[in-house]
Short mmCIF file of C-alpha atoms in Angstrom, two decimals:
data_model
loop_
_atom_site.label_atom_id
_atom_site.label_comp_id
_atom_site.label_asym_id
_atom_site.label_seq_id
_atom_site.Cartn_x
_atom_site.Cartn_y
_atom_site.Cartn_z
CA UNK A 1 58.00 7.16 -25.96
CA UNK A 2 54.70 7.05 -27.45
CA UNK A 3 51.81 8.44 -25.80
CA UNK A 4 49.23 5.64 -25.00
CA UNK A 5 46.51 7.68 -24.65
CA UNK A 6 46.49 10.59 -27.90
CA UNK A 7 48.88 8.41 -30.25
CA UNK A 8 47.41 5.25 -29.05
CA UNK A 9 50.49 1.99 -28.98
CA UNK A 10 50.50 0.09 -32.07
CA UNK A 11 50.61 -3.90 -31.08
CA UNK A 12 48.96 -7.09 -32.27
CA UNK A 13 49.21 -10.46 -31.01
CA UNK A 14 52.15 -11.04 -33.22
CA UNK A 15 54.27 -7.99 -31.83
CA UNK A 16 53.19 -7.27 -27.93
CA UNK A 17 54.33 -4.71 -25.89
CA UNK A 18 56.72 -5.64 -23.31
CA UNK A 19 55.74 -5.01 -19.76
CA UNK A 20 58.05 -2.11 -19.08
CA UNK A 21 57.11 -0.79 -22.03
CA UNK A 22 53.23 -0.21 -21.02
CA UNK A 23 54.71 0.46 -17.40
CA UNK A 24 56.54 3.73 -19.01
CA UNK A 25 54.01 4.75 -20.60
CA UNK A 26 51.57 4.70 -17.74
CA UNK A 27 54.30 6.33 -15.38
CA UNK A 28 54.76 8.57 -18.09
CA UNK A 29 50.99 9.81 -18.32
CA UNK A 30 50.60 9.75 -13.91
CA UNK A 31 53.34 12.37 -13.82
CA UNK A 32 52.07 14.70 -16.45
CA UNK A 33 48.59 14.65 -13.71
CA UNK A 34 50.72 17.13 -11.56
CA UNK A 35 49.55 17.63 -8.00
CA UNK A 36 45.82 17.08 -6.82
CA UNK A 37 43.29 17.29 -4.02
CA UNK A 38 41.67 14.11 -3.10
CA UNK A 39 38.93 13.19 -0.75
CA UNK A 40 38.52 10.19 1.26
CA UNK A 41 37.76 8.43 4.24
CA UNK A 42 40.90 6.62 6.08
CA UNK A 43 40.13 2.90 5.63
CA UNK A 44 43.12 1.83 6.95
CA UNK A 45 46.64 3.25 8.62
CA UNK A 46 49.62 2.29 9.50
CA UNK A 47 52.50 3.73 11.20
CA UNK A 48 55.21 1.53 12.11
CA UNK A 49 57.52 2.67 15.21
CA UNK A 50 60.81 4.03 14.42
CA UNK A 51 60.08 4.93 10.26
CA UNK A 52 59.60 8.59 8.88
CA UNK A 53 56.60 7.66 6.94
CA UNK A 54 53.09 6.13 7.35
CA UNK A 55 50.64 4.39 4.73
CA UNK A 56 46.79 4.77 4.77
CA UNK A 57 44.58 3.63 2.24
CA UNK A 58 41.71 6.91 1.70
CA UNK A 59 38.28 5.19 0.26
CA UNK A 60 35.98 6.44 -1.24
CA UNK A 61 32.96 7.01 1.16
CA UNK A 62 29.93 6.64 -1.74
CA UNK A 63 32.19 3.71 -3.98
CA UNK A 64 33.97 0.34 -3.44
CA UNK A 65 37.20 2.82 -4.44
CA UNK A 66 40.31 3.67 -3.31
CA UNK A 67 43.90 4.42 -3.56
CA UNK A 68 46.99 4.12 -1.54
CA UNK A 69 48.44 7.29 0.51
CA UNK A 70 52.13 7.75 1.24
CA UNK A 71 52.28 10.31 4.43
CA UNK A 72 55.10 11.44 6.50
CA UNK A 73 54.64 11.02 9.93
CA UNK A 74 55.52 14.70 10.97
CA UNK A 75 53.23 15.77 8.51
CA UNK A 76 50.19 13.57 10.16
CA UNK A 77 51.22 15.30 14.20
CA UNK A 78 50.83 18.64 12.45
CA UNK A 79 47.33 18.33 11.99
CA UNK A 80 46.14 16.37 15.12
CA UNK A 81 48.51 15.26 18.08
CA UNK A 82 46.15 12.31 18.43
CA UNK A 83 46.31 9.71 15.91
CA UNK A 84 44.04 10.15 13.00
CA UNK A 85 40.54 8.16 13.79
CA UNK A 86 39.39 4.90 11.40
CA UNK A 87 36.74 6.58 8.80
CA UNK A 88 37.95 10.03 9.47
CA UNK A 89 37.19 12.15 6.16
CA UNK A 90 40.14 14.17 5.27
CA UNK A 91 41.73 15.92 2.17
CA UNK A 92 44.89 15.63 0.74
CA UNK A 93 46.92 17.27 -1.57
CA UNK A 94 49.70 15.67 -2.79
CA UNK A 95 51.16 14.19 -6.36
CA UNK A 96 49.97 10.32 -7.88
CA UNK A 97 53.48 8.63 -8.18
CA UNK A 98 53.74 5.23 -10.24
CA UNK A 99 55.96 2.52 -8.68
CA UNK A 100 56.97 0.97 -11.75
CA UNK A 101 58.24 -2.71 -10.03
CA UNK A 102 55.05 -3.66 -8.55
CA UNK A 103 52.81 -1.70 -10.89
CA UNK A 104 50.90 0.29 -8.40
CA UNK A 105 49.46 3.81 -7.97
CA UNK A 106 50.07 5.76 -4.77
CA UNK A 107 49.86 9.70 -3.71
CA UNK A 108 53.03 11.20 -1.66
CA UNK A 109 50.93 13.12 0.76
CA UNK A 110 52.62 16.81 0.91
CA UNK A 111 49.21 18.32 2.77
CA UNK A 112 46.52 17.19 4.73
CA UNK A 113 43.63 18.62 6.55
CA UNK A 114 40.51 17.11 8.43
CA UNK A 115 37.35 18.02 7.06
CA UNK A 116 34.92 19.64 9.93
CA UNK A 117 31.74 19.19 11.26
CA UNK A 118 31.18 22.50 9.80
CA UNK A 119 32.29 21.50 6.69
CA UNK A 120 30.34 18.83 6.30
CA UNK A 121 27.08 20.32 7.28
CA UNK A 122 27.62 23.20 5.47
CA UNK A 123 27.47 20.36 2.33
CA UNK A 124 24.50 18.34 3.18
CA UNK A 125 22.44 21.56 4.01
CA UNK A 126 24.00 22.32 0.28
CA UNK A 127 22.83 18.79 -0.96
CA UNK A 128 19.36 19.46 0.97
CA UNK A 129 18.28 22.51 -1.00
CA UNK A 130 19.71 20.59 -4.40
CA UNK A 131 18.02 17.12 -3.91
CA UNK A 132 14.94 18.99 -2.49
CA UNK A 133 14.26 21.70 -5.60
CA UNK A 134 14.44 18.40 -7.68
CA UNK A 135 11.30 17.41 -5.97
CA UNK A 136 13.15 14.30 -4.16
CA UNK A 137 11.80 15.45 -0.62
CA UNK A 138 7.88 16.15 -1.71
CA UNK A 139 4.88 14.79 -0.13
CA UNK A 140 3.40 13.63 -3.70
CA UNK A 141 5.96 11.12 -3.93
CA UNK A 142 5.26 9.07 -0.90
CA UNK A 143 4.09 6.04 -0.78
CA UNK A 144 1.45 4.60 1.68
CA UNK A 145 2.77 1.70 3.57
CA UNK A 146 0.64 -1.58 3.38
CA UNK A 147 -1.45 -2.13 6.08
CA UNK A 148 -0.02 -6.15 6.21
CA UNK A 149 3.50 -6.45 4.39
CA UNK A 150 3.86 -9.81 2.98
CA UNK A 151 6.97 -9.67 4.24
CA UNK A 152 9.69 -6.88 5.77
CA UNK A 153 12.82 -6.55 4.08
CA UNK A 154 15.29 -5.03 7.35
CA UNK A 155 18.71 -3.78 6.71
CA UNK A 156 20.81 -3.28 9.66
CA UNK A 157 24.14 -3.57 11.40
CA UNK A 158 25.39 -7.36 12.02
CA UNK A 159 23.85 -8.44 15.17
CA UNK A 160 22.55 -4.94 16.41
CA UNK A 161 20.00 -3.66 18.78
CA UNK A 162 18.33 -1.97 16.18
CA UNK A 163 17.67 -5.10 14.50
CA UNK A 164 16.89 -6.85 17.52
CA UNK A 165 14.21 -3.88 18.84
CA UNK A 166 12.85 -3.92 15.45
CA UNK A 167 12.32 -7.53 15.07
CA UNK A 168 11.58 -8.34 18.44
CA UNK A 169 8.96 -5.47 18.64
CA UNK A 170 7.02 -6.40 15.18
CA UNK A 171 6.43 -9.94 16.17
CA UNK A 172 4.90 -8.97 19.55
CA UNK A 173 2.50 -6.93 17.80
CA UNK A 174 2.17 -9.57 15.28
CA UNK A 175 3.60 -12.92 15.66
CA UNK A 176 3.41 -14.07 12.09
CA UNK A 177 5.23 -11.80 10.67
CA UNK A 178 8.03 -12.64 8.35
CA UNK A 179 11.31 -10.67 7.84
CA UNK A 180 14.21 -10.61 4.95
CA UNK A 181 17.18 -9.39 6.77
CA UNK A 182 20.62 -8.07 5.70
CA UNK A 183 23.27 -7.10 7.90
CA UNK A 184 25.44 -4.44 6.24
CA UNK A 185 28.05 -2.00 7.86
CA UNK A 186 26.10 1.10 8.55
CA UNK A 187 28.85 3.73 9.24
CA UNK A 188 32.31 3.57 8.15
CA UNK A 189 33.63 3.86 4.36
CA UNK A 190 31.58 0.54 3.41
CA UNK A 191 28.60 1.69 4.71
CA UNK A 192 27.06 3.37 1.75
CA UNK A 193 28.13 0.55 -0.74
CA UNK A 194 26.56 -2.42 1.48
CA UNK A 195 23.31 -0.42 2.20
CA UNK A 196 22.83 0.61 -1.23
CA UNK A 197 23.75 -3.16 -1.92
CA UNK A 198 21.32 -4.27 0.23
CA UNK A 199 18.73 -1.87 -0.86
CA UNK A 200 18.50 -3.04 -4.51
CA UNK A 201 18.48 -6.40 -3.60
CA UNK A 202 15.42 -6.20 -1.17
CA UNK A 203 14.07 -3.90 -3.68
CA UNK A 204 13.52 -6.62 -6.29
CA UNK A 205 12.22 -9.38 -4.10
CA UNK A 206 8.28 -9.12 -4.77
CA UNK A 207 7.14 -10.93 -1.87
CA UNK A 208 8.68 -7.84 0.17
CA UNK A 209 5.97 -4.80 0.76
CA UNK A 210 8.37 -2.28 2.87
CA UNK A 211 11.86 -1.85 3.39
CA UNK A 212 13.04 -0.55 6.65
CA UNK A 213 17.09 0.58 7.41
CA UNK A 214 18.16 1.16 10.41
CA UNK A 215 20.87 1.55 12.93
CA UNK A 216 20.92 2.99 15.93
CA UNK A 217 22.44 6.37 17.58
CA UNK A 218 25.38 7.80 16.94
CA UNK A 219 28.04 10.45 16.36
CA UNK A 220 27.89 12.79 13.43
CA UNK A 221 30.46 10.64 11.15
CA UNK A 222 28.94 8.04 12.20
CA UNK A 223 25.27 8.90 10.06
CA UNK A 224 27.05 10.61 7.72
CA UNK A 225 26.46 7.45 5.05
CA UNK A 226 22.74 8.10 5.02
CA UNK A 227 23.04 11.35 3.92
CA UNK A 228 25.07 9.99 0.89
CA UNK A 229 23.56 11.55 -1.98
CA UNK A 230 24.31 8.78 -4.57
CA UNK A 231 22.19 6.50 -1.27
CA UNK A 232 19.42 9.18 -0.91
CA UNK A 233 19.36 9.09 -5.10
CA UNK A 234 18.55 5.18 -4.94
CA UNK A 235 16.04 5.10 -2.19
CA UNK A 236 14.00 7.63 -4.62
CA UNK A 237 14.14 5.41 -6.76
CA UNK A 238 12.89 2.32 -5.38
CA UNK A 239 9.58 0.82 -5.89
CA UNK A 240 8.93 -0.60 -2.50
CA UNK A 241 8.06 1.59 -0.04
CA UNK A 242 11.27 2.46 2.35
CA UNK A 243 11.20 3.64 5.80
CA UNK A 244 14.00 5.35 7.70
CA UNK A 245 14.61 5.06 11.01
CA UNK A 246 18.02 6.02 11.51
CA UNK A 247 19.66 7.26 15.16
CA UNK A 248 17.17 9.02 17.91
CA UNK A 249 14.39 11.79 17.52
CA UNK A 250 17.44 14.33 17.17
CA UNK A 251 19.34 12.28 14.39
CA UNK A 252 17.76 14.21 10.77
CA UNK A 253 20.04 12.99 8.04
CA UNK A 254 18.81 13.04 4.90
CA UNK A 255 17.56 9.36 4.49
CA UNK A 256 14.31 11.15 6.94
CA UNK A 257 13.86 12.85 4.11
CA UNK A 258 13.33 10.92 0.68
CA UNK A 259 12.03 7.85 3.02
CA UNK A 260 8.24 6.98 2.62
CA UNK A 261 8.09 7.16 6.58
CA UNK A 262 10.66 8.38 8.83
CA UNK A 263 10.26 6.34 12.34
CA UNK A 264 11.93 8.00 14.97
CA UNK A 265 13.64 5.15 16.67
CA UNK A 266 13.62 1.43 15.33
CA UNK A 267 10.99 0.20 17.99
CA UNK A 268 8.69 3.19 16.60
CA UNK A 269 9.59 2.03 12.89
CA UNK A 270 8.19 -1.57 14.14
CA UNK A 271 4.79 -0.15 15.43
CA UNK A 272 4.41 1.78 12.34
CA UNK A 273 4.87 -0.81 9.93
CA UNK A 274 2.96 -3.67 11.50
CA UNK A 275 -0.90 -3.61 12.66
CA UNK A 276 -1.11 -4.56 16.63
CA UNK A 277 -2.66 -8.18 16.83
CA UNK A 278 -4.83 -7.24 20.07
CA UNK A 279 -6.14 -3.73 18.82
CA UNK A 280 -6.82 -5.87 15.35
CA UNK A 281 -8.55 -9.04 17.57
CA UNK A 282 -10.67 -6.09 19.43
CA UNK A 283 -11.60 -4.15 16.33
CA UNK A 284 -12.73 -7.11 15.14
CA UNK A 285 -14.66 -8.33 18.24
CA UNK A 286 -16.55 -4.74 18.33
CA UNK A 287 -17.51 -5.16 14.64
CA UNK A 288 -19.20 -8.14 15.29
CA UNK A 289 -20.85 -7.08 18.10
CA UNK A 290 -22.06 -4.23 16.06
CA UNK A 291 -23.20 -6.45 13.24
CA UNK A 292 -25.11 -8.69 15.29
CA UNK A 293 -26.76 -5.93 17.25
CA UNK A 294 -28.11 -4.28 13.94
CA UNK A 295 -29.03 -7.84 12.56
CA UNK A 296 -31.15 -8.84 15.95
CA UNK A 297 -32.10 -4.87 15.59
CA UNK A 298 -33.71 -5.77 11.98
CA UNK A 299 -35.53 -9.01 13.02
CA UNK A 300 -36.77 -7.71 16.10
CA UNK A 301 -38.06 -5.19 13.52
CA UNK A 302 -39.28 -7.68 10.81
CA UNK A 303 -40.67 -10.02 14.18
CA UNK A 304 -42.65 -6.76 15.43
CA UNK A 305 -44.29 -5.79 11.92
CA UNK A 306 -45.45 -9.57 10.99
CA UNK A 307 -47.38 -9.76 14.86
CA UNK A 308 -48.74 -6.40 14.04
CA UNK A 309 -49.93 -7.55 10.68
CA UNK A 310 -50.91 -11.00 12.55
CA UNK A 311 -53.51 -9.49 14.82
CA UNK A 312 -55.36 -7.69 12.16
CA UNK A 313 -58.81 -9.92 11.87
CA UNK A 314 -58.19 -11.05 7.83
CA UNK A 315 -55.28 -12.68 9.07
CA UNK A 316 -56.36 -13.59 12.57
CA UNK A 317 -59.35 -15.57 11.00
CA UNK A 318 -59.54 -15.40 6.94
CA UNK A 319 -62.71 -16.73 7.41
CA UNK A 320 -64.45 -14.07 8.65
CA UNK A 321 -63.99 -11.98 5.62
CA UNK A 322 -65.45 -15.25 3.29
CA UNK A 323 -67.82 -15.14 5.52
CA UNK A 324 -69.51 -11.73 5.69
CA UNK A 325 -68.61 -11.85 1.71
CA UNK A 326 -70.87 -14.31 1.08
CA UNK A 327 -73.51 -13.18 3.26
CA UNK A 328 -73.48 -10.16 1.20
CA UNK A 329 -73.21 -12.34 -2.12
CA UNK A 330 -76.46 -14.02 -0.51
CA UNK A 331 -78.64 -10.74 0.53
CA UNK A 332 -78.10 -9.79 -2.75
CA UNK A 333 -78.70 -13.15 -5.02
CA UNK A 334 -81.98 -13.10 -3.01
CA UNK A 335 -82.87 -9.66 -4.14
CA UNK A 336 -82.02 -10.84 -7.62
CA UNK A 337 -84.17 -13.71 -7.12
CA UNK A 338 -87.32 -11.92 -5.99
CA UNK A 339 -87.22 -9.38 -8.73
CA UNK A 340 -87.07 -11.93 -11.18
CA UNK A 341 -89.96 -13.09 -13.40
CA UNK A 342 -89.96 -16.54 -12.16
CA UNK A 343 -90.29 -15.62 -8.70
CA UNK A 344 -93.51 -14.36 -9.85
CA UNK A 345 -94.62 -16.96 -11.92
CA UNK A 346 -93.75 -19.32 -8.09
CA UNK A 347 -96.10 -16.56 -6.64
CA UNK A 348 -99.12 -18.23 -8.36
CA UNK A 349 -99.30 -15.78 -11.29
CA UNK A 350 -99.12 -16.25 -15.03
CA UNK A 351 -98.00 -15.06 -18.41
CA UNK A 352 -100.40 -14.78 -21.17
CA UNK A 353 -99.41 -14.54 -24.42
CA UNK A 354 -100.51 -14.96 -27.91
CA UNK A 355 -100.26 -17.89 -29.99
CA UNK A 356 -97.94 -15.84 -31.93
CA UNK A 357 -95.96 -15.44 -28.55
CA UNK A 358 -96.56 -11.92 -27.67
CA UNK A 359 -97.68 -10.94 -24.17
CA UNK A 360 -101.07 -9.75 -23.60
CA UNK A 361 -101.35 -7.61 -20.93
CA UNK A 362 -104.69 -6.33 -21.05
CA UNK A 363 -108.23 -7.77 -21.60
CA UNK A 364 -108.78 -5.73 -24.08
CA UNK A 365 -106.66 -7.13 -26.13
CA UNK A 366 -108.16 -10.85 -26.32
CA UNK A 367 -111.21 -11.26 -28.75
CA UNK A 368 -113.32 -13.98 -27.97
CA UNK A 369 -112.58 -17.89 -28.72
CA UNK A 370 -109.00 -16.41 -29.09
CA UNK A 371 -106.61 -19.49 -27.92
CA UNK A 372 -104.05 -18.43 -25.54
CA UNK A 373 -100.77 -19.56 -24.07
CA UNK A 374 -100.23 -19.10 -20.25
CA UNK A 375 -96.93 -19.65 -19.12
CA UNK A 376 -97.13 -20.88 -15.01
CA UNK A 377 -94.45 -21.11 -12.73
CA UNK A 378 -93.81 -24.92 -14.10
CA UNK A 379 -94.87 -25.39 -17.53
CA UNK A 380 -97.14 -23.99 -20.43
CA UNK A 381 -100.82 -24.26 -20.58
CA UNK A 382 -103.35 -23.64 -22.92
CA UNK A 383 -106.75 -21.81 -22.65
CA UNK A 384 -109.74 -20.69 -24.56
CA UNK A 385 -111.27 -16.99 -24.12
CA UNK A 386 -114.52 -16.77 -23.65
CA UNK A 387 -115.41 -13.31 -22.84
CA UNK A 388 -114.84 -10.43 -20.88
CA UNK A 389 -115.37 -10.21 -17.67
CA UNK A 390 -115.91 -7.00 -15.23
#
C-alpha cells in the first residue's frame, strides 16, 4: 500500500482514489504513531450502566481541539473511586486507533492519571519565570488607563455577579457610562478560546478605551484558564489597555500579571476604571470657588490701586496743576516783559540813534545840527541837536 505521506498517492480527477483506499492508508500511518501521552481536559463522559468501557472526549484546554478517548471502566475506579469531575485535567497514555467504517480517530486508554494541584503550580510558577524574563510582566509596559473611557469593553461569565457588581458599580459612580459586554465561559475547557475570542474582538473596536475580564471566586481549576499562556501571550499584545480582576484578593493567576491594572475584586475594578461623579461635581465646585476668589482677589486689588491713584490731587482736580502752571508761565512772561526794551521805551524813555541807524549812547557822540532818530515807546520821531548841555 502506498505511503500517503513520503510516496505521496498518485490520483487525478480522471482516476480517484476509492474511499477505502485513503481509509488504509490513513489507518495505515495512525498505527505506525505507536503509543502516546496526551493531555486534556474531560469535556465530556460517559459511562453507561452495565458496559466494560466508558467514552470521554479530552479537549484541549488553550484550543477549540479535541479527540475521542476509549477507557475501560476498571481502569477509570483505579485512579479515583469517585467519578472523574467535568474539566478535570488528566493524562493519558494509550495508542490512536482508526475506525475505518465511520472514519474516525480515537485513543484506547491503557493509563491514566490526574494531574495535581502540585503539578500544575509547579508549571505556572515554571511559565511565571519564562513569560516574566521575556519582559511580559514589567512595569514599562503598562499602560495608563484613561481617565473617561469612551466606552468599557467587559468580558464575563453569562449572567454573573461579576458582571452585575461591575456594571452596576460603574454607573453609580458615573451614570453615563457605556459598556460593550461579552459573556464567555470563564472556566472549563472553552474558557480560554471564548475569552481570547472575546478579547480580540473588543480589542479592535476603537470606540472602546479599557478592557476589563472578570469572573468571580473560585477553585484552583477553576482560574486555571487565565493563567493560559497562549491567553496571557494575547493580552500582551493588545493595544487597549486590559484590566484583570479575576477571583478575590487571594486569587494571583497570571492574567494579575501582564494586565495594565489588576483590581482585586470586580467592584474594585469598577472604581478604578471610572472617575466618581460626586468627587468630580465637588472638585469642580472647589475650583470654581477658587477661581472666583483669586478673580474678586485681583479686582479688589486693581479697585484698591485706581482709589489710591484717585486721591492723588492731579487726578482729584487736573486743574490745579494747569493752574499753578500757568501762574508760573505768568510770573515769568512778566519778568520777560519788564526786561525787555519796550517796557522801557512804555517807561517814558527813548532810543537815539543815528540817521544811519546806530545807537548813540552818549552826548559826546552828537555834533551839533546833527539830525537824529528817537525811537519812543509808539513810533519814531525826529530831532535836531543843538548843543551840549551840562
Amino acid at each position: 500500500m502506498p505511503d500517503i505521506y513520503a510516496d505521496g498517492m498518485e490520483t487525478s480527477e480522471e482516476r480517484p482514489a476509492p474511499v477505502r483506499v485513503i481509509s488504509e492508508a490513513i489507518g495505515e500511518y495512525i498505527g505506525r504513531l505507536g503509543p502516546v501521552w496526551v493531555e486534556g481536559e474531560i469535556a465530556e463522559l460517559t459511562a453507561r450502566p452495565g458496559t466494560v468501557m466508558a467514552f470521554m472526549r479530552l479537549k484541549d484546554p488553550s484550543v477549540d481541539m479535541s479527540i475521542s478517548v476509549s477507557i475501560p471502566r476498571a481502569l477509570m475506579k483505579s485512579v479515583s473511586s469517585d467519578p472523574l469531575p467535568p474539566n478535570a485535567l488528566i493524562k493519558v497514555f494509550g495508542r490512536i486507533s482508526w475506525y475505518a467504517p465511520r472514519g474516525s480517530i480515537s485513543l484506547m486508554a491503557k493509563s491514566i492519571a490526574l494531574v495535581g494541584q502540585g503539578e500544575l503550580l509547579a508549571r505556572i510558577e515554571a511559565l511565571r519565570n519564562l513569560l516574566a524574563a521575556e519582559g511580559l510582566f514589567a512595569d514599562s509596559r503598562k499602560r495608563p488607563l484613561p481617565f473617561l473611557p469612551r466606552k468599557i469593553g467587559l468580558i464575563c461569565g453569562r449572567a454573573s455577579a461579576a458582571e452585575h457588581d461591575v456594571v452596576e458599580n460603574a454607573r453609580r459612580r458615573w451614570p453615563a457610562v457605556d459598556f460593550e459586554i461579552r459573556e464567555v465561559a470563564v472556566q472549563g475547557g472553552n474558557a480560554v478560546t471564548e475569552v481570547s475570542a472575546a478579547l480580540k474582538e473588543l480589542d479592535s473596536i476603537p470606540e472602546v478605551d479599557v478592557i476589563i475580564i472578570t469572573r468571580g471566586g473560585g477553585s484552583f481549576e477553576d482560574l486555571l484558564p487565565f493563567s493560559d499562556e497562549g491567553l496571557i501571550r494575547l493580552v500582551s499584545k493588545c493595544s487597549t489597555p486590559v484590566v484583570s480582576a479575576i477571583g478575590h484578593e487571594q486569587d494571583a493567576p497570571l492574567l494579575d500579571l501582564v494586565a495594565d491594572l489588576r483590581a482585586s475584586t470586580p467592584t474594585d475594578a469598577a472604581k478604578r476604571v471610572v472617575p466618581d461623579v460626586l468627587e468630580q461635581a465637588s472638585l469642580i465646585r472647589g475650583l470654581q470657588e477658587r477661581a472666583f476668589r483669586r478673580v474678586t482677589s485681583l479686582i479688589d486689588h486693581e479697585i484698591a490701586k485706581l482709589a489710591s491713584l484717585l486721591s492723588r490731587p492731579a487726578i482729584a482736580d487736573p486743574r490745579t496743576i494747569i493752574t499753578s502752571r500757568a501762574d508760573v508761565i505768568a510770573s515769568l512772561l512778566a519778568r520777560a516783559r519788564a526786561m525787555s526794551p519796550q517796557a522801557t521805551l512804555d517807561r517814558g524813555y527813548a532810543v537815539v540813534q543815528s540817521e544811519s541807524g546806530s545807537v548813540i549812547r552818549s552826548a559826546a557822540e552828537i555834533e551839533r545840527g546833527q539830525r537824529l532818530r528817537l525811537r519812543l515807546a509808539e513810533g519814531i520821531a525826529t530831532a535836531v541837536a543843538e548843543g551840549e548841555q551840562s
